[in-house]
Tab-separated table of C-alpha atoms in Angstrom:
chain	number	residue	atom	x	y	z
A	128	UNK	CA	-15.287	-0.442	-5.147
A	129	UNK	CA	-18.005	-1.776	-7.514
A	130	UNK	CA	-18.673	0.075	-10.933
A	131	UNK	CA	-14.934	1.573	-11.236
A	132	UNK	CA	-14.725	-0.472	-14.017
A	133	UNK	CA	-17.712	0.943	-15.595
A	134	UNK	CA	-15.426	4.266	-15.866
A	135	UNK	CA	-14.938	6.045	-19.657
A	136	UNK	CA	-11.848	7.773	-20.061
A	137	UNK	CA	-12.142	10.609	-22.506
A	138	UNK	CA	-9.245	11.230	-25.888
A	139	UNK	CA	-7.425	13.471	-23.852
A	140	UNK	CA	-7.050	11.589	-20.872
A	141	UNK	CA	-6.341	8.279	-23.056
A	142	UNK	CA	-3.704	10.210	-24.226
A	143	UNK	CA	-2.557	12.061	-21.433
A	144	UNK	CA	-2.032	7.632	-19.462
A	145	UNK	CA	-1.079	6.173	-22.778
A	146	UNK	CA	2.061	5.275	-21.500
A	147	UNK	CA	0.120	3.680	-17.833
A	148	UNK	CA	-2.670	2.045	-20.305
A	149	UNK	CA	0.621	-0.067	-22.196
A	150	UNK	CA	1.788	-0.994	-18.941
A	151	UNK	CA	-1.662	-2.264	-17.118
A	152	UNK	CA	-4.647	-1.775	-19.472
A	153	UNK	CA	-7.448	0.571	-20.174
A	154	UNK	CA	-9.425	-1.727	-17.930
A	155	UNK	CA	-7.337	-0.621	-14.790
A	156	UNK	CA	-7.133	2.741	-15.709
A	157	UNK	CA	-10.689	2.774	-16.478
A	158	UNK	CA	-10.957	1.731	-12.522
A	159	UNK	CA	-8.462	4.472	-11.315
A	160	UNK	CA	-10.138	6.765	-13.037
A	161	UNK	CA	-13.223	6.015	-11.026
A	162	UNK	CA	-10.988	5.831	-7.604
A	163	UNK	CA	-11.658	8.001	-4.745
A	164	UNK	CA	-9.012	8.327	-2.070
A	165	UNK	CA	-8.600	9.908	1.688
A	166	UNK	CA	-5.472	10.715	2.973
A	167	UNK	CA	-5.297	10.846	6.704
A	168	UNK	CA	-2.144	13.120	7.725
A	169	UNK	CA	0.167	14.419	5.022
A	170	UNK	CA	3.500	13.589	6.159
A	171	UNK	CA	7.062	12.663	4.264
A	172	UNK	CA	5.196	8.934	3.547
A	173	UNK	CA	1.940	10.327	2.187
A	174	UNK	CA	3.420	12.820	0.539
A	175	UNK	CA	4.759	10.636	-1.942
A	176	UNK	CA	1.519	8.586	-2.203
A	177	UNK	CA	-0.234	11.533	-2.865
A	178	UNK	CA	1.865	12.694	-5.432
A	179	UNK	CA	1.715	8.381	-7.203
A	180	UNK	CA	-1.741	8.131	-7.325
A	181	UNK	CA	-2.488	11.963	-8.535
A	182	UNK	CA	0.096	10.837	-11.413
A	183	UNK	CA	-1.590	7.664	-11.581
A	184	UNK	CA	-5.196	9.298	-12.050
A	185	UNK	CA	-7.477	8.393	-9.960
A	186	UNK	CA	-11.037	9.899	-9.682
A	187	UNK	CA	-10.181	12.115	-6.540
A	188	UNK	CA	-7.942	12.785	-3.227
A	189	UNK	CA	-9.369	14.386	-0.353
A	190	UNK	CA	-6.049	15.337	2.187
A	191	UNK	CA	-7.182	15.202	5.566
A	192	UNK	CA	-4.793	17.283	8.408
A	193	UNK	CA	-5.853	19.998	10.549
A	194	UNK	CA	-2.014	21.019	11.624
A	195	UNK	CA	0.324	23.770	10.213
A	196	UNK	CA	3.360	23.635	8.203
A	197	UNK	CA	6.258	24.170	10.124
A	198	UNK	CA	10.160	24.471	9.294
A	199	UNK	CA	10.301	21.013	10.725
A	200	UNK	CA	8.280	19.190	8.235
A	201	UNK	CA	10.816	18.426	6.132
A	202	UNK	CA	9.366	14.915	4.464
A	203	UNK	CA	6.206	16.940	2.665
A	204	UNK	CA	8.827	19.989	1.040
A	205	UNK	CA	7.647	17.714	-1.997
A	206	UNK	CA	4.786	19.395	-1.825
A	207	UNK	CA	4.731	22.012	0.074
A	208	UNK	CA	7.348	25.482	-0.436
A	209	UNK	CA	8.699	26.814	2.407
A	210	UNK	CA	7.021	29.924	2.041
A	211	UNK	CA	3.849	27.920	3.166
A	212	UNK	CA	5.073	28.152	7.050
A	213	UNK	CA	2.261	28.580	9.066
A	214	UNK	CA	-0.799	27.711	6.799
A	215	UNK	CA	-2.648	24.597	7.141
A	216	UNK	CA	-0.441	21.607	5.271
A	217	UNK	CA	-3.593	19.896	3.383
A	218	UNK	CA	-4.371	23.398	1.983
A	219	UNK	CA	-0.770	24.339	1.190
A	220	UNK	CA	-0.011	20.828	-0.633
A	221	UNK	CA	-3.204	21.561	-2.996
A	222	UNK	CA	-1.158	23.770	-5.612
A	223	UNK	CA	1.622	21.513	-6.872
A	224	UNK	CA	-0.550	18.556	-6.753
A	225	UNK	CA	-3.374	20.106	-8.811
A	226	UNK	CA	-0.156	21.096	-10.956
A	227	UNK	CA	0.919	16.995	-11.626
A	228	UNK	CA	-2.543	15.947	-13.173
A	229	UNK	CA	-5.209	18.953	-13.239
A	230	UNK	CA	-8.039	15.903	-14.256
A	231	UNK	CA	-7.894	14.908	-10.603
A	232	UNK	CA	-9.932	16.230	-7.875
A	233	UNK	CA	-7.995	17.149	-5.536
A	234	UNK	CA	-9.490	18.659	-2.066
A	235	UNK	CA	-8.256	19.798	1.112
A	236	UNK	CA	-9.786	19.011	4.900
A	237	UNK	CA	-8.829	20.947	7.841
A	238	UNK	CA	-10.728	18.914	10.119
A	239	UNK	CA	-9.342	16.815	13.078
A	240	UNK	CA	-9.422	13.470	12.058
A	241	UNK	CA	-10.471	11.416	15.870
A	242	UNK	CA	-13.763	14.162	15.160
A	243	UNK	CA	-14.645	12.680	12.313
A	244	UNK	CA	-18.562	10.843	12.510
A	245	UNK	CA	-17.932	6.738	10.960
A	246	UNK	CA	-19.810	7.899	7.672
A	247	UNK	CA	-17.730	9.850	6.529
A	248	UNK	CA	-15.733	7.077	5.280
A	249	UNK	CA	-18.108	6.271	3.383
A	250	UNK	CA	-17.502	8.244	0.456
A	251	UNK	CA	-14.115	7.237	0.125
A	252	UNK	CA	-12.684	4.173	-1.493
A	253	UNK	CA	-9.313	3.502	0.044
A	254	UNK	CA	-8.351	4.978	3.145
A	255	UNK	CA	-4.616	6.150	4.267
A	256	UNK	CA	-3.435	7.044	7.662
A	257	UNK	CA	0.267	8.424	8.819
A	258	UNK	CA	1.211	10.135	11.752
A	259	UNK	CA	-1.414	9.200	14.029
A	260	UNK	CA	-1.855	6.814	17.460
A	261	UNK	CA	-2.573	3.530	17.484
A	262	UNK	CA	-5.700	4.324	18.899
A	263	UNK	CA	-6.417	6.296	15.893
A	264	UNK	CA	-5.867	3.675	13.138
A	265	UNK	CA	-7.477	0.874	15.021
A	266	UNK	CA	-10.658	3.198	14.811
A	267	UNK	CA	-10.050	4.060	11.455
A	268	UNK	CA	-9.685	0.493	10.777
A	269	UNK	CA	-12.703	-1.378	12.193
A	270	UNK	CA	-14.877	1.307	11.071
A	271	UNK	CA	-13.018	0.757	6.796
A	272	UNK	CA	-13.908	-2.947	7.564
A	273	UNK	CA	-17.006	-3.141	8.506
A	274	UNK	CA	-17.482	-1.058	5.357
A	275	UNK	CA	-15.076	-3.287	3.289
A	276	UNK	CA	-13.338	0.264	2.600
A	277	UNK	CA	-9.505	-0.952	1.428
A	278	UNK	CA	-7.414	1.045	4.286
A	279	UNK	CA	-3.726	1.601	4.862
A	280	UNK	CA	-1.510	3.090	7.280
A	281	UNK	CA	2.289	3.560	8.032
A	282	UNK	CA	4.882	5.838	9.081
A	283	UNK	CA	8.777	6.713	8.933
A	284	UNK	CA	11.183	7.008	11.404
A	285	UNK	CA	14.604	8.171	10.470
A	286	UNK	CA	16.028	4.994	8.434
A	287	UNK	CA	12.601	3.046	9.619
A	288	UNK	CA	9.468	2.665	7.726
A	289	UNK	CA	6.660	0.514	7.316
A	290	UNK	CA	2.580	0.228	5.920
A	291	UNK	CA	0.015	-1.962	6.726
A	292	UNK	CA	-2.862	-3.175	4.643
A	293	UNK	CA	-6.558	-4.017	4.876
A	294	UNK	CA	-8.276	-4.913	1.830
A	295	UNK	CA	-11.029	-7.200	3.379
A	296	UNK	CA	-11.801	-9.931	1.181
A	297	UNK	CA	-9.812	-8.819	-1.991
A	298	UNK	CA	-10.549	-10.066	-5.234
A	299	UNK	CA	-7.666	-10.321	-8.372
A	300	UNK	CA	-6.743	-11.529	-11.536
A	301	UNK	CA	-3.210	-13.026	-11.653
A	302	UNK	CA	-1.873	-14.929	-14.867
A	303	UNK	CA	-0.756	-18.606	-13.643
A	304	UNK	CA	1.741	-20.984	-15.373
A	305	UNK	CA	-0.114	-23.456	-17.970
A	306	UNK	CA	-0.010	-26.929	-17.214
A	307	UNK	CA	2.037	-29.164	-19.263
A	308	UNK	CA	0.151	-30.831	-21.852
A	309	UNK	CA	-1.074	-31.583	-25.179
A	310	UNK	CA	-4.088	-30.268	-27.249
A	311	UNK	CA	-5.581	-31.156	-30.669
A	312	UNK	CA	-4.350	-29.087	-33.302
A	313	UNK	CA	-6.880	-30.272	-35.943
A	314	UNK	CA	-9.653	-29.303	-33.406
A	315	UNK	CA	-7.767	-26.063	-32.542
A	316	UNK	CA	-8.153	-25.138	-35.958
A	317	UNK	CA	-11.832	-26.012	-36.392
A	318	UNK	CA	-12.570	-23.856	-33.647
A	319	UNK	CA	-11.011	-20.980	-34.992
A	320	UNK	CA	-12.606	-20.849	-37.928
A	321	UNK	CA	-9.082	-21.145	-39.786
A	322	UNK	CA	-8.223	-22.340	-43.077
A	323	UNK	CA	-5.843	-25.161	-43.379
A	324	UNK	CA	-2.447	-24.801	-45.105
A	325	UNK	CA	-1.136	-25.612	-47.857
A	326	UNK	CA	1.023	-28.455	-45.859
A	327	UNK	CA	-2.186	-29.359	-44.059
A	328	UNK	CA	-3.913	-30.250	-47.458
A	329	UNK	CA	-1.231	-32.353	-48.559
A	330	UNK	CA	-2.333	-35.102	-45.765
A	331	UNK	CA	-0.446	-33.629	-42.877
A	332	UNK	CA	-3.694	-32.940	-40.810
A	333	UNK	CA	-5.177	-36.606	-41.473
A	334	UNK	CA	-2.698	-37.873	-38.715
A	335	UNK	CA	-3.741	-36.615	-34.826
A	336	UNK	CA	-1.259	-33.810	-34.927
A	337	UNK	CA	-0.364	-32.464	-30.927
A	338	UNK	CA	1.469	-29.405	-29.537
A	339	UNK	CA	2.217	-28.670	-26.197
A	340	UNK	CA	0.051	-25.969	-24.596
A	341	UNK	CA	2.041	-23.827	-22.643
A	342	UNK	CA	-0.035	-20.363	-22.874
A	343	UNK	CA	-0.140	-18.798	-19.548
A	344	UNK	CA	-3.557	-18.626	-18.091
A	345	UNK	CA	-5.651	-15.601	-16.300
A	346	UNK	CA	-6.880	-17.116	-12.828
A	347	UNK	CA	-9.760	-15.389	-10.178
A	348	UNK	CA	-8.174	-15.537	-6.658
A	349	UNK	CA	-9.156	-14.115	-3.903
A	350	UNK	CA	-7.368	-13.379	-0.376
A	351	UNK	CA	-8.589	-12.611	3.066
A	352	UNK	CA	-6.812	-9.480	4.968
A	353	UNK	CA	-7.369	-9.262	9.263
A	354	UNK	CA	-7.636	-6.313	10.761
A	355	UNK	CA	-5.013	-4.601	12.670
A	356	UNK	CA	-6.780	-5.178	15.731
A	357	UNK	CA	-6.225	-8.826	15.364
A	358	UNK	CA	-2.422	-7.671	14.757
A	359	UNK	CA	-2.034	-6.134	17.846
A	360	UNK	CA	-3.889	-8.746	19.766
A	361	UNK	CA	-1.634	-11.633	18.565
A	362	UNK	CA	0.261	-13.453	21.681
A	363	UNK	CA	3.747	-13.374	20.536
A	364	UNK	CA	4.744	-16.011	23.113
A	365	UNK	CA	3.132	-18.984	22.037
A	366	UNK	CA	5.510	-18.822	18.667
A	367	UNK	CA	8.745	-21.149	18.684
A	368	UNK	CA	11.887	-18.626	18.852
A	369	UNK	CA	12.825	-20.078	15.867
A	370	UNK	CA	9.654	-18.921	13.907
A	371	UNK	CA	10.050	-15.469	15.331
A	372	UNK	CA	14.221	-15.335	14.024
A	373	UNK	CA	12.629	-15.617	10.943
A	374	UNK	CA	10.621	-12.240	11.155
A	375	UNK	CA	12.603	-9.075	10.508
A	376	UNK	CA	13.540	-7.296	13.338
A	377	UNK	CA	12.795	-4.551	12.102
A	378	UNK	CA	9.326	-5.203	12.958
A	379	UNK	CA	9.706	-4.768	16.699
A	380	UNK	CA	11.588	-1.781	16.184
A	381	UNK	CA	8.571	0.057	14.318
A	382	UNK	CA	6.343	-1.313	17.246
A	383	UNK	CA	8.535	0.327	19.347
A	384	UNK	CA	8.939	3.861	17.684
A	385	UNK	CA	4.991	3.960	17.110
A	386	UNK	CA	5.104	3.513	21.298
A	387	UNK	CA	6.985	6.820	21.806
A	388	UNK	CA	4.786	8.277	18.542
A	389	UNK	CA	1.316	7.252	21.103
A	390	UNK	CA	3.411	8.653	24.304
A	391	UNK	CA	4.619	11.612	22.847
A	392	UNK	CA	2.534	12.616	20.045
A	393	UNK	CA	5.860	12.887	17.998
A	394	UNK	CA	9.019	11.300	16.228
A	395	UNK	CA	11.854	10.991	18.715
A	396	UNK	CA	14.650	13.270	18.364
A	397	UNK	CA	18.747	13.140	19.638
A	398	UNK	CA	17.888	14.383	22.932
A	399	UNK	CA	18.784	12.171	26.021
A	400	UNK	CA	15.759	12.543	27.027
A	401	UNK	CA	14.307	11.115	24.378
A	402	UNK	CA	17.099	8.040	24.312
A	403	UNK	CA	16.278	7.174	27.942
A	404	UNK	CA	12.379	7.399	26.870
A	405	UNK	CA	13.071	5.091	24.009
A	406	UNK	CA	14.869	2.772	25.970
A	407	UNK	CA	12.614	2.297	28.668
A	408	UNK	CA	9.521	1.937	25.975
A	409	UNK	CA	12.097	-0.942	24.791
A	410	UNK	CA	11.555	-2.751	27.786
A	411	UNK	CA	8.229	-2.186	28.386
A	412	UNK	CA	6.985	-2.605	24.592
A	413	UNK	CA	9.205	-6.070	24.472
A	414	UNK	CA	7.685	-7.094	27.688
A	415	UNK	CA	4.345	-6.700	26.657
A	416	UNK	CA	4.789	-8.902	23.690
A	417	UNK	CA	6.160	-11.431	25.641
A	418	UNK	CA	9.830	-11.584	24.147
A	419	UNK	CA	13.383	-11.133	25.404
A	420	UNK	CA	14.701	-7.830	25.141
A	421	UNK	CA	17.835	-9.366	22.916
A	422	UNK	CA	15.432	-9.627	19.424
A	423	UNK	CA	17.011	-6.088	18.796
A	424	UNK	CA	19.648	-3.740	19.188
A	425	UNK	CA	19.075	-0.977	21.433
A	426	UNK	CA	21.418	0.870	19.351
A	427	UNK	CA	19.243	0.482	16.108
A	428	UNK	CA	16.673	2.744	17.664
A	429	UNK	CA	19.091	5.461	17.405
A	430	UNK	CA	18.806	5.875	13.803
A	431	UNK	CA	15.024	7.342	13.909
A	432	UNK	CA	15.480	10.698	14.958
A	433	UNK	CA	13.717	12.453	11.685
A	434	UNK	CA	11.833	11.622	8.500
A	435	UNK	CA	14.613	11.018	5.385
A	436	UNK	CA	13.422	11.530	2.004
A	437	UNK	CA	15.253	8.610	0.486
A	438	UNK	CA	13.436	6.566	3.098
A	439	UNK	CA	9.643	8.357	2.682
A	440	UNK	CA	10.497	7.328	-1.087
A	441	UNK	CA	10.775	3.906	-0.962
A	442	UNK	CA	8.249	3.091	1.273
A	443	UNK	CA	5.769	5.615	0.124
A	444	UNK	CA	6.659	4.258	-3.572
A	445	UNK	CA	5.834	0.661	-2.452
A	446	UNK	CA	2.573	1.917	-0.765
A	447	UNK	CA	1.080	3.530	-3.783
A	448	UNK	CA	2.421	0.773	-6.370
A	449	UNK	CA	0.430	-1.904	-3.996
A	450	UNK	CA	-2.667	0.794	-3.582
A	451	UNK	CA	-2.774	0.943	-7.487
A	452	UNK	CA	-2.566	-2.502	-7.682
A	453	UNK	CA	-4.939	-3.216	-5.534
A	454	UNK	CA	-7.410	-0.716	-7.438
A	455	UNK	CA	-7.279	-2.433	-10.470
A	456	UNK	CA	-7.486	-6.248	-9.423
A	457	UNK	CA	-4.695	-7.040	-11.004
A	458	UNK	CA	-1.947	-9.574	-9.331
A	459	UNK	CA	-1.609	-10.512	-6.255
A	460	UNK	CA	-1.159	-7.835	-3.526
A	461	UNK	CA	1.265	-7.500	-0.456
A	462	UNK	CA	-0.437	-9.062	2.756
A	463	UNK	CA	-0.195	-7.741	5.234
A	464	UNK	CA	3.129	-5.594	5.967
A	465	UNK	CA	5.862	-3.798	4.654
A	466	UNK	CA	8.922	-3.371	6.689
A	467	UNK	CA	11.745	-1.159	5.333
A	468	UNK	CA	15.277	-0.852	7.082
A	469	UNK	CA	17.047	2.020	5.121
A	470	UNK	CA	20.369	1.289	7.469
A	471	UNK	CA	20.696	-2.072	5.959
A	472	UNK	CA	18.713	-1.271	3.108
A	473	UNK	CA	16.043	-4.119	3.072
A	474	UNK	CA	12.677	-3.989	2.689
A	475	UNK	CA	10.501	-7.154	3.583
A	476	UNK	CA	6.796	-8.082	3.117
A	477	UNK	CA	5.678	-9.980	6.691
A	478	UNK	CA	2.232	-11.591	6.956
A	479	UNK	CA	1.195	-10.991	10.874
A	480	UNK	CA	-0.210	-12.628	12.528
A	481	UNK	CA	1.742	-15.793	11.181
């Protein structure tokens, strides 16, 4: 993502962010502006990403989804009318984005994404995947890191959602408390060019005058993101059951429900069918990880039968806040998961493996 910075915004789009520019400088939105981003299956989660960064104004968003709208596809109404049914979902979206922020580039891809060649990634610099395998996003994955191309991907099940992040090595710019001390006021003021006072020519500044310097200071940090290979390679057994009580739940519930998404090729529904499929992929998923099949609820899987807006909102919200961030180098970003349970209504940021 080198040169973003070197971005020039023209009067009309100064004016057009001058409420974004108060909030995190022309500096970051110089970088947005020079932001190009991929979106990998436009569902009820990227659907509100899409429509954050569009507003946020970024260079350009290329939608990637070869599948039709259906009646079903309730999460991305955002976007796209009903009277879309039947046409390709990237191409139908295009219209009321293009509507939010007509200085964005905004382009449509009715490819299939697993057909993709590994440079084609290359003109992109974030990627974000939804609704695909887990085979799928650890490809996607290893080939945005060996590129150091920033990548996401998540989903949302009923009142279950989550995103994980990639950013490499990620470089930021985070304002730190000052440490307590004292500074030279006399010295301060030589430095600066400034004039003493009238008080300070009276004899005040002939004595070693001190103030406390508490001015916050602007750090360089940096912070190194795994993959999500390493993620699902971790051996869960070999933690303390204490250290994994600490982790939300909620986590092996997604793990779960993105078992049945690679099975299936679909969000479970009410059916029994789908109950007794969930239940055994409890089991097995559980197993597989090494832990006791008490560390959740077989009951909490029941509430992930279809994507909720409220839900899509919260966690697509967070996603695009933290991709934003992460465009601009500013602050510290979430590493390397967010885990939202809309039935209890709390949403957690887990670093995994521990």
């Amino acid at each position: 993502m080198q040169g973003l910075a070197d971005q020039q915004l023209s009067e009309a789009e100064a004016e057009q962010y001058d409420r974004q520019i108060r909030l995190w400088g022309v500096e970051a939105q110089k970088r947005l502006r020079g932001c190009r981003v991929l979106v990998c299956g436009l569902t009820g989660l990227t659907a509100e990403v899409c429509k954050n960064v569009v507003l946020g104004g970024i260079k350009s968003l290329t939608i990637l989804d070869h599948q039709t709208f259906k009646d079903s596809d309730i999460g991305i109404r955002l976007l796209v009318p009903v009277d879309m049914i039947g046409k390709e979902r990237s191409v139908a979206a295009l219209p009321r984005l293009q509507a939010l922020n007509p200085n964005v580039s905004i382009q449509a891809d009715t490819s299939v994404l697993e057909e993709k060649a590994e440079d084609y990634f290359e003109q992109f610099d974030i990627v974000c995947v939804s609704g695909a395998t887990s085979d799928t996003m650890l490809k996607v994955n290893e080939i945005c890191h060996q590129r150091e191309i920033k990548f996401y991907c998540g989903d949302t099940w009923g009142y279950y959602g989550y995103y994980f992040v990639d950013l490499c090595c990620h470089g930021y710019i985070t304002e730190v408390a000052a440490k307590s001390g004292v500074v030279d006021v006399e010295k301060k003021r030589r430095a600066s060019g400034r004039k003493r006072s009238m008080v300070e020519r009276e004899g005040e500044s002939e004595k070693l005058r001190v103030e406390e310097d508490n001015e916050p200071k602007m750090e360089k940090k940096s912070v190194e993101f795994c993959t999500l290979k390493s993620v699902e390679q971790f051996d869960w057994s070999k933690l303390p059951a204490k250290v994994i009580k600490k982790l939300s739940s909620t986590f092996f519930i997604i793990k779960i429900l993105q078992a049945f998404y690679d099975k299936e090729g679909r969000a479970p529904s009410n059916k029994l069918e789908d109950k007794s499929t969930l239940a055994d992929l409890r089991t097995v998923t559980l197993e597989k990880l090494g832990l006791s099949d008490d560390i959740i609820d077989a009951s909490c899987l029941e509430y992930s039968s279809c994507e909720l807006s409220p839900v899509c909102t919260i966690v697509g919200g967070v996603l695009a806040q933290e991709m934003i961030k992460a465009i601009s180098g500013k602050d510290e970003p979430f590493s390397n998961h967010f885990i939202y349970n809309g039935f209890i209504g709390v949403g957690t940021v887990e670093r995994i493996p521990i």
